[in-house]
Coordinates of C-alpha atoms and ligand atoms in Angstrom, one line a residue:
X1 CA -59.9 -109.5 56.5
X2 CA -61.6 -112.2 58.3
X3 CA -65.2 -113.3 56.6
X4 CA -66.6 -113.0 60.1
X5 CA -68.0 -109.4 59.7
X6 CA -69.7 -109.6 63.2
X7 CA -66.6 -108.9 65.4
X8 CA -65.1 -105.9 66.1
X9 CA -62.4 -104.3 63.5
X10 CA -58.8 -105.4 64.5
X11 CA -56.4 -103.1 64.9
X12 CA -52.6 -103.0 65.0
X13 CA -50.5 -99.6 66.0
X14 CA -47.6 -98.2 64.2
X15 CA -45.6 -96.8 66.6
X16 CA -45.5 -96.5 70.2
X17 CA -45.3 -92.4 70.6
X18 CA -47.3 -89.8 72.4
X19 CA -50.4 -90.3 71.1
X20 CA -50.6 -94.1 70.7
X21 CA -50.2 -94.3 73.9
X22 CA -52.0 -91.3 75.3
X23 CA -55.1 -90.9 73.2
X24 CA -55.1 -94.0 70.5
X25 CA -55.1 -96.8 72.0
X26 CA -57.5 -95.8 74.8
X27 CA -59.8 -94.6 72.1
X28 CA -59.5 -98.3 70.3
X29 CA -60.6 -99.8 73.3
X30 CA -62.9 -97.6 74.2
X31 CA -64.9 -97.8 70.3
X32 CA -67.6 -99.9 69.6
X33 CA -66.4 -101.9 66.3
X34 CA -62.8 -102.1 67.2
X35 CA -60.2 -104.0 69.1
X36 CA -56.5 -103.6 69.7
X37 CA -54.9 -106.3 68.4
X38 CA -51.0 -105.2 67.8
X39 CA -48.3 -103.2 68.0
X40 CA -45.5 -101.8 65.9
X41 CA -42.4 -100.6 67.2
X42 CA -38.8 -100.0 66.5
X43 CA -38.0 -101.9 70.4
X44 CA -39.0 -104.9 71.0
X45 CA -39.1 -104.4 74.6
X46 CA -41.5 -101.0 73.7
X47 CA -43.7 -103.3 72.0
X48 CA -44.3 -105.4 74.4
X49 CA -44.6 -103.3 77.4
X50 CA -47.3 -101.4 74.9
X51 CA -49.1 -104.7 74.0
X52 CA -49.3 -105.7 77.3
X53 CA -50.2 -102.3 78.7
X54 CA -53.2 -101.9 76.6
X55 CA -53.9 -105.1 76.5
X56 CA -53.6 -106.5 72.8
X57 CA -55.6 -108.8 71.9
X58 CA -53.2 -111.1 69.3
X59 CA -51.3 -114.5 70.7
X60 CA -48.5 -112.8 68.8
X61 CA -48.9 -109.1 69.4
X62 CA -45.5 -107.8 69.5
X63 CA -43.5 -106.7 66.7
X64 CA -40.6 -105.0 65.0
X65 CA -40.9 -106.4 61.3
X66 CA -43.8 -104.3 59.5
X67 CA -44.0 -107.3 57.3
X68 CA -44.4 -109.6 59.8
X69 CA -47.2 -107.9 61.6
X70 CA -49.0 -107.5 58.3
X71 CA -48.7 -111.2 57.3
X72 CA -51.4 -111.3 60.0
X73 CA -53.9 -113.2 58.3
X74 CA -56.4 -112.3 62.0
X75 CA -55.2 -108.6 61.5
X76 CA -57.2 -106.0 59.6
X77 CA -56.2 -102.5 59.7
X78 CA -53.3 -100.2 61.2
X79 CA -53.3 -97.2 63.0
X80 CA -50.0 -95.4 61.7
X81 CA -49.4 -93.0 64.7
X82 CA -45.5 -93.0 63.7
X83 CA -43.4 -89.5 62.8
X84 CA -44.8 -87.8 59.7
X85 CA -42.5 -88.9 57.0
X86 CA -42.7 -92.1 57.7
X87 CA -46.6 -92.8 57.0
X88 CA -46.4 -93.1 53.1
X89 CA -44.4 -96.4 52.9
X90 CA -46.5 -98.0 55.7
X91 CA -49.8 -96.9 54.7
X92 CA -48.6 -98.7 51.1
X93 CA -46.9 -101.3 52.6
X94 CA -50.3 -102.6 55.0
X95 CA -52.7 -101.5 51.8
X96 CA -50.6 -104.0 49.6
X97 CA -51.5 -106.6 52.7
X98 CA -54.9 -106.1 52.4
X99 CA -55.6 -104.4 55.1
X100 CA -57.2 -100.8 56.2
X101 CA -55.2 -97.9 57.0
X102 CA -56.5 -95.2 59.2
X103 CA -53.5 -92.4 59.3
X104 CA -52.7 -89.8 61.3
X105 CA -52.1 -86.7 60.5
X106 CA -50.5 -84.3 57.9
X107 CA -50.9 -88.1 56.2
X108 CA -47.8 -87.7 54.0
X109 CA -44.8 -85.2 53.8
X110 CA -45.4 -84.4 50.0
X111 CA -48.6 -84.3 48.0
X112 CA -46.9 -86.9 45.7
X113 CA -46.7 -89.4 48.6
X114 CA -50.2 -88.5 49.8
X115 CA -51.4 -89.3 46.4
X116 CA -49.2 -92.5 46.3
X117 CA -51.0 -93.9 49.5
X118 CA -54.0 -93.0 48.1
X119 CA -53.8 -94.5 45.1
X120 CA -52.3 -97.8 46.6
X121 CA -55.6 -98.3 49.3
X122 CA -57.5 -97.4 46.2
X123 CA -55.8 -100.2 44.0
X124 CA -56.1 -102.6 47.2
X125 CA -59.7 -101.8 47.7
X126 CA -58.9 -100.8 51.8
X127 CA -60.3 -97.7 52.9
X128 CA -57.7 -94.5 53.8
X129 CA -59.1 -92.6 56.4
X130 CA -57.0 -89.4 58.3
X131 CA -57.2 -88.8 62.2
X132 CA -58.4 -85.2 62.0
X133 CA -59.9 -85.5 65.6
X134 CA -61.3 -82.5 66.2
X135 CA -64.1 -83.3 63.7
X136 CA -65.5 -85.5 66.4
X137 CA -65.9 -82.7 69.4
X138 CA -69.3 -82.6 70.0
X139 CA -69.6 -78.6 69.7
X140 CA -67.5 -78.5 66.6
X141 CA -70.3 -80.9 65.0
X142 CA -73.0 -79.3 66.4
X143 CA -71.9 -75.6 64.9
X144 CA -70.8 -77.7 61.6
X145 CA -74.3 -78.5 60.9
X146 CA -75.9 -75.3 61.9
X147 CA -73.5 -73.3 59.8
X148 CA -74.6 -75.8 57.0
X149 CA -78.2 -75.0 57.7
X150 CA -77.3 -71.7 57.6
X151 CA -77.8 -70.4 61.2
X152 CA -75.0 -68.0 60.2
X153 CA -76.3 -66.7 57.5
X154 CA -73.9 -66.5 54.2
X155 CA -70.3 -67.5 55.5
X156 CA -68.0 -64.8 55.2
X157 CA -65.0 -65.2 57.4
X158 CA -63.2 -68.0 59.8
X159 CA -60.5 -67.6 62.5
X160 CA -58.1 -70.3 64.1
X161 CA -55.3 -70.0 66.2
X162 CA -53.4 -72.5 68.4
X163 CA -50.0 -72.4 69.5
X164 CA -47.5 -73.9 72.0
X165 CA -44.3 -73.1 73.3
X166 CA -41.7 -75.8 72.7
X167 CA -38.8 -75.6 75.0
X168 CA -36.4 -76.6 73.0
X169 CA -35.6 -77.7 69.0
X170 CA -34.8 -81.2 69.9
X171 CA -38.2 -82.7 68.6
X172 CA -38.3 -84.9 65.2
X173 CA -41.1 -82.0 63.9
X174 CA -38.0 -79.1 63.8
X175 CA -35.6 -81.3 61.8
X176 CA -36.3 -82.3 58.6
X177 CA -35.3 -86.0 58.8
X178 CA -39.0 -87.4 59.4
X179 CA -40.6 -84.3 59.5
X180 CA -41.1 -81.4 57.0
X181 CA -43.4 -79.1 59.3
X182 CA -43.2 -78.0 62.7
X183 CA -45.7 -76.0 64.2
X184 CA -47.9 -76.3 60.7
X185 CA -47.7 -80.0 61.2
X186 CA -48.2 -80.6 64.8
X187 CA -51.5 -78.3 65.0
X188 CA -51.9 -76.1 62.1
X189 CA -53.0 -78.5 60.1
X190 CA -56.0 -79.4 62.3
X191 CA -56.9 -75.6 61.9
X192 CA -56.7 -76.2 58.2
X193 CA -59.3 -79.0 58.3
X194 CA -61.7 -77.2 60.7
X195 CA -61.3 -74.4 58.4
X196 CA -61.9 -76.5 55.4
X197 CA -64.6 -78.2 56.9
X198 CA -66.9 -75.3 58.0
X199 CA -65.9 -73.0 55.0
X200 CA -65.8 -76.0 51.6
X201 CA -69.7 -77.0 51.6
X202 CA -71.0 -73.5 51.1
X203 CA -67.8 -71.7 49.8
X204 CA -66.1 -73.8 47.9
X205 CA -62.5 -75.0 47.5
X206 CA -59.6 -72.8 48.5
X207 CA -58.5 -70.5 45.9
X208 CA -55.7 -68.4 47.2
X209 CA -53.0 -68.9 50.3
X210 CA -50.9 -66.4 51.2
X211 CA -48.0 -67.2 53.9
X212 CA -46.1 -66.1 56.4
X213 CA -43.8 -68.1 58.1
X214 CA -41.1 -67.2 60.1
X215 CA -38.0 -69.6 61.5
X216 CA -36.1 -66.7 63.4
X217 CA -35.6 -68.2 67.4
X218 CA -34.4 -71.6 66.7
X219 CA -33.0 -70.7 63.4
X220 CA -33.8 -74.2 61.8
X221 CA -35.3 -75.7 58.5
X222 CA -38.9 -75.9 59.7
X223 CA -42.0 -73.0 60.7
X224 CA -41.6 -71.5 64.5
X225 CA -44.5 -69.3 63.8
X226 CA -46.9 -69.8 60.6
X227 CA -50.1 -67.5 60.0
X228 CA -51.8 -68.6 56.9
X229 CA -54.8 -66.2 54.9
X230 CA -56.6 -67.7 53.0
X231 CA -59.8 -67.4 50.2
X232 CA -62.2 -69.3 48.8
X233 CA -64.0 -69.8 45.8
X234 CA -66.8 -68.1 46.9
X235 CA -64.7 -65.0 48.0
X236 CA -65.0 -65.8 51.6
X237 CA -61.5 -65.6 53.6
X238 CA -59.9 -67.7 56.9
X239 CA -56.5 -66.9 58.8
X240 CA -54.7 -69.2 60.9
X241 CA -52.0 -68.9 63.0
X242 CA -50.0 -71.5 64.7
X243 CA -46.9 -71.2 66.7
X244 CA -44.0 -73.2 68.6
X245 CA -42.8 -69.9 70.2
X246 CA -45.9 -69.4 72.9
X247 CA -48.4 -71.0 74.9
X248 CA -52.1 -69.0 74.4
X249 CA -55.9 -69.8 74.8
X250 CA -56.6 -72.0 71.7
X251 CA -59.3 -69.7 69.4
X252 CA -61.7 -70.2 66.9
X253 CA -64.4 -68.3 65.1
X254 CA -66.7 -68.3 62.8
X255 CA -68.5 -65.4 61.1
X256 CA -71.9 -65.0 59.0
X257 CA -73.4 -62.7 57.2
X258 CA -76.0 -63.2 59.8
X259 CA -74.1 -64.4 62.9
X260 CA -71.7 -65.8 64.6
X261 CA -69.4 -68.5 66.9
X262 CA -66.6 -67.9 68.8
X263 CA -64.8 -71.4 70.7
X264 CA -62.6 -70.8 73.5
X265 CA -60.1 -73.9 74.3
X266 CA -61.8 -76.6 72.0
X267 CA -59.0 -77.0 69.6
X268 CA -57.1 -80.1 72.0
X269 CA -57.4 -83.5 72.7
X270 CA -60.1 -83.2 75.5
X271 CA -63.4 -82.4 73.4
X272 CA -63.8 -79.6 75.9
X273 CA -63.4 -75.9 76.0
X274 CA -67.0 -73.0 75.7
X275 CA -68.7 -72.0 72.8
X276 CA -70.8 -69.2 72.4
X277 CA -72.5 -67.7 69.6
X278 CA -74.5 -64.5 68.4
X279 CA -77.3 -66.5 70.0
X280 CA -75.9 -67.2 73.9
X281 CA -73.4 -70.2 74.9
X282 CA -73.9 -73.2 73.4
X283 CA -74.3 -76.1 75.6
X284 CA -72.5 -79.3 74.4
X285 CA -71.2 -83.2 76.3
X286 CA -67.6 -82.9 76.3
X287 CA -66.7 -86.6 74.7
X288 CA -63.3 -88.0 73.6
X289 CA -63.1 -87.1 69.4
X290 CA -60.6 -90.3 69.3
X291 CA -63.3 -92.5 70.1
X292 CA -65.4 -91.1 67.9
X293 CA -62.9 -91.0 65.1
X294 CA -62.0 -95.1 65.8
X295 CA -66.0 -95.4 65.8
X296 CA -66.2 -93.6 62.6
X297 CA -62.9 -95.3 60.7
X298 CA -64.5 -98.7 61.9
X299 CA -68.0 -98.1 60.9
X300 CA -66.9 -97.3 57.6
X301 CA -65.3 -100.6 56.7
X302 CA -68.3 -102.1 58.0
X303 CA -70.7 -100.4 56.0
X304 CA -68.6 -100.1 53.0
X305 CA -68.1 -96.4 52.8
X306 CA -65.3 -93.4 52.7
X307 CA -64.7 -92.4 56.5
X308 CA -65.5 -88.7 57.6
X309 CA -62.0 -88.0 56.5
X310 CA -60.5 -89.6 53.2
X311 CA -57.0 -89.9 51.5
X312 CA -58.2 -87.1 49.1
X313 CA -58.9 -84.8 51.4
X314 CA -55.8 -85.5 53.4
X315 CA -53.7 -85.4 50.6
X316 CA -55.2 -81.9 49.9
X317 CA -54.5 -80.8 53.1
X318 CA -50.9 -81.9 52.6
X319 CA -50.9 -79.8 49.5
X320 CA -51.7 -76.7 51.4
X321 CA -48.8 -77.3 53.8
X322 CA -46.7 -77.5 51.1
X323 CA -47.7 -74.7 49.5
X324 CA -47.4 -73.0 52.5
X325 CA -43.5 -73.1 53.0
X326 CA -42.6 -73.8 49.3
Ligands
NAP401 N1 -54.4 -86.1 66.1 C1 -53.7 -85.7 67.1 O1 -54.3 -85.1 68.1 C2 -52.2 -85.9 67.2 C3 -51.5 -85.5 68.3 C4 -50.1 -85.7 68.3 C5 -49.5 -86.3 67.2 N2 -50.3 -86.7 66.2 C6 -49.6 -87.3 65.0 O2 -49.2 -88.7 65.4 C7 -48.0 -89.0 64.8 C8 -47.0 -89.3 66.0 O3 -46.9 -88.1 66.8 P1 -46.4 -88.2 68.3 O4 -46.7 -86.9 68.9 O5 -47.0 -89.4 68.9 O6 -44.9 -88.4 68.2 P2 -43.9 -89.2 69.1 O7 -44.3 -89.2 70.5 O8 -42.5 -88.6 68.8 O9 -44.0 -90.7 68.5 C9 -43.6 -91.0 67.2 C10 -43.2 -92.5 67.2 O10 -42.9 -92.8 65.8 C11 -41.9 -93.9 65.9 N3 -40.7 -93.6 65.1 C12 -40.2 -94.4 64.2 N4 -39.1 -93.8 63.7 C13 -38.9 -92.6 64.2 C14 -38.0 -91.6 64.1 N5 -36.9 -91.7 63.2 N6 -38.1 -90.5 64.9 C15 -39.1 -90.4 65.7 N7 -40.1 -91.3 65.9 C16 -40.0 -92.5 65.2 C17 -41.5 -94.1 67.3 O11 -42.2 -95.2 67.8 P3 -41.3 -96.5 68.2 O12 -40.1 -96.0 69.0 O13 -42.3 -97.3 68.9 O14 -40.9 -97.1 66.9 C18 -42.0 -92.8 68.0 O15 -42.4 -93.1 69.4 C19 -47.6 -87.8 64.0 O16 -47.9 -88.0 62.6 C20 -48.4 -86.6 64.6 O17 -48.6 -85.6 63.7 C21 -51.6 -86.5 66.1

């Protein structure tokens, strides 16, 4: 990384998809602390059109080599928004260049290759952080911290539940070539890290997970329709449910021994939706959680510190998926 550490974080994506183009790189340009600076893809054609689209900021922004783009000496982290198998040997590959890997997620396919990119930006001394977005919705935070402050009382129970309705199995998530996980992948394991990060600071770590997962429409190798129960150390219990089969209201809630919240439509890219709790509706900005999550990832190498969401935690995450259809 460049010894200038007044300019903003420079950024190159992996992987032209959905939501590079849709969420990512808007959100890089849109962060304080960060510029877009290449782009990754498996065209050369997409690579440019994307560089030029979002306007990269590199004399040489274009490319289809992963080695070349990391032999960037001007570049100094990646954005790895490619299909979820492929993460692991391009979160090592730009750790072992020096440079800072924010991932999205489920980070890795296996716990072992979680653990392998954790280890490797560990060795490197880069910082691993994972895109769980939804961290950064501005009601989610505000109901994080009063739950930790205990405006609920003693946290007893949590429910999450988003779904879609895929019209087809043609996408990379229901075959097992790049993907391990469909519907667990794509959303449930956002409902895990919500879940995880209400439930862990009081209640502890997850001690039990008890599945059910069913594959019966498009007959294939990967979850149609997941629901998950789960406890915790402290003996308090979450479900979630996630589906490929149907399109619903997206649900959470959140119960106390002394009260509650219950968030219609928040779970999605928009940081919008209505919250209310045992106390009325709480009022909240809608913002864009990618911003916030570039802010964050950016910050962090600034100030030297783990990002709101680290490879540990990711990698746990990727264990519970795993237990989950094992
Ligand atoms: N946090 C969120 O809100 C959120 C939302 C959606 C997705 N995601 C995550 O972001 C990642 C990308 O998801 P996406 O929805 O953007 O998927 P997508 O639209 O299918 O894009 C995936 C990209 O990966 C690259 N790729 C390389 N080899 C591939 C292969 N064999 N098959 C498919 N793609 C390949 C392709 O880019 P090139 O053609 O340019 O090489 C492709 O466009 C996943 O890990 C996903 O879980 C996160």
């Amino acid at each position: 990384m460049s010894e200038d550490t007044h300019r903003p974080l420079r950024f190159a994506m992996i992987a032209t998809g959905g939501i590079a183009e849709t969420a990512l790189a808007p959100a890089v340009k849109n962060a304080a602390g960060a510029e877009f600076w290449s782009v990754l893809s498996r065209d050369a054609g997409r690579a440019r059109d994307f560089a030029e689209r979002h306007g990269a900021g590199s004399p040489r922004p274009a490319h289809t080599d992963l080695d070349a783009l990391l032999a960037d000496p001007e570049l100094d982290a990646v954005i790895i928004a490619s299909a979820d198998a492929l993460h692991a040997e391009q979160c090592i590959a730009a750790a072992g260049a020096g440079k800072h890997v924010f991932c999205e997620k489920p980070m890795a396919t296996t716990t072992a290759d979680a653990e392998r990119m954790t280890a490797a930006c560990r060795d490197a001394g880069v910082r691993l952080g994972i895109a769980y977005h939804m961290r950064w919705h501005r009601g989610h935070r505000d109901l994080a911290a009063a739950a930790q402050a205990g405006r609920f009382g003693t946290l007893r129970h949590m429910r999450a539940q988003w779904t879609m309705r895929a019209p087809d199995a043609s996408n990379w998530r229901a075959r097992s070539e790049v993907g391990r996980w469909w519907g667990l992948a794509a959303v449930g394991t956002h409902c895990l890290d919500q879940v995880r990060w209400y439930m862990m600071p009081s209640c502890g770590e997850v001690t039990r997970l008890t599945p059910v997962i069913t594959r019966n429409v498009f007959h294939g190798p990967h979850d149609e329709t997941a629901l998950l129960a789960l406890e915790f150390e402290s003996g308090a219990t979450a479900e979630i449910c996630t589906s490929v089969l149907f399109d619903a209201p997206r649900r959470m809630e959140v119960y106390g021994s002394d009260g509650y919240a219950l968030f219609d439509d928040t779970l999605g890219r928009y940081g919008a939706g209505r919250i209310v709790t045992h106390e009325g509706e709480h009022a909240f900005e809608p913002v864009d959680p990618y911003t916030g999550e570039v802010e964050d990832f950016a910050a962090s190498v600034r100030e030297d510190r783990d990002p709101e969401v680290n490879g540990e935690e990711g990698a746990r995450n990727v264990a519970l998926l795993e237990e989950a259809v094992a």
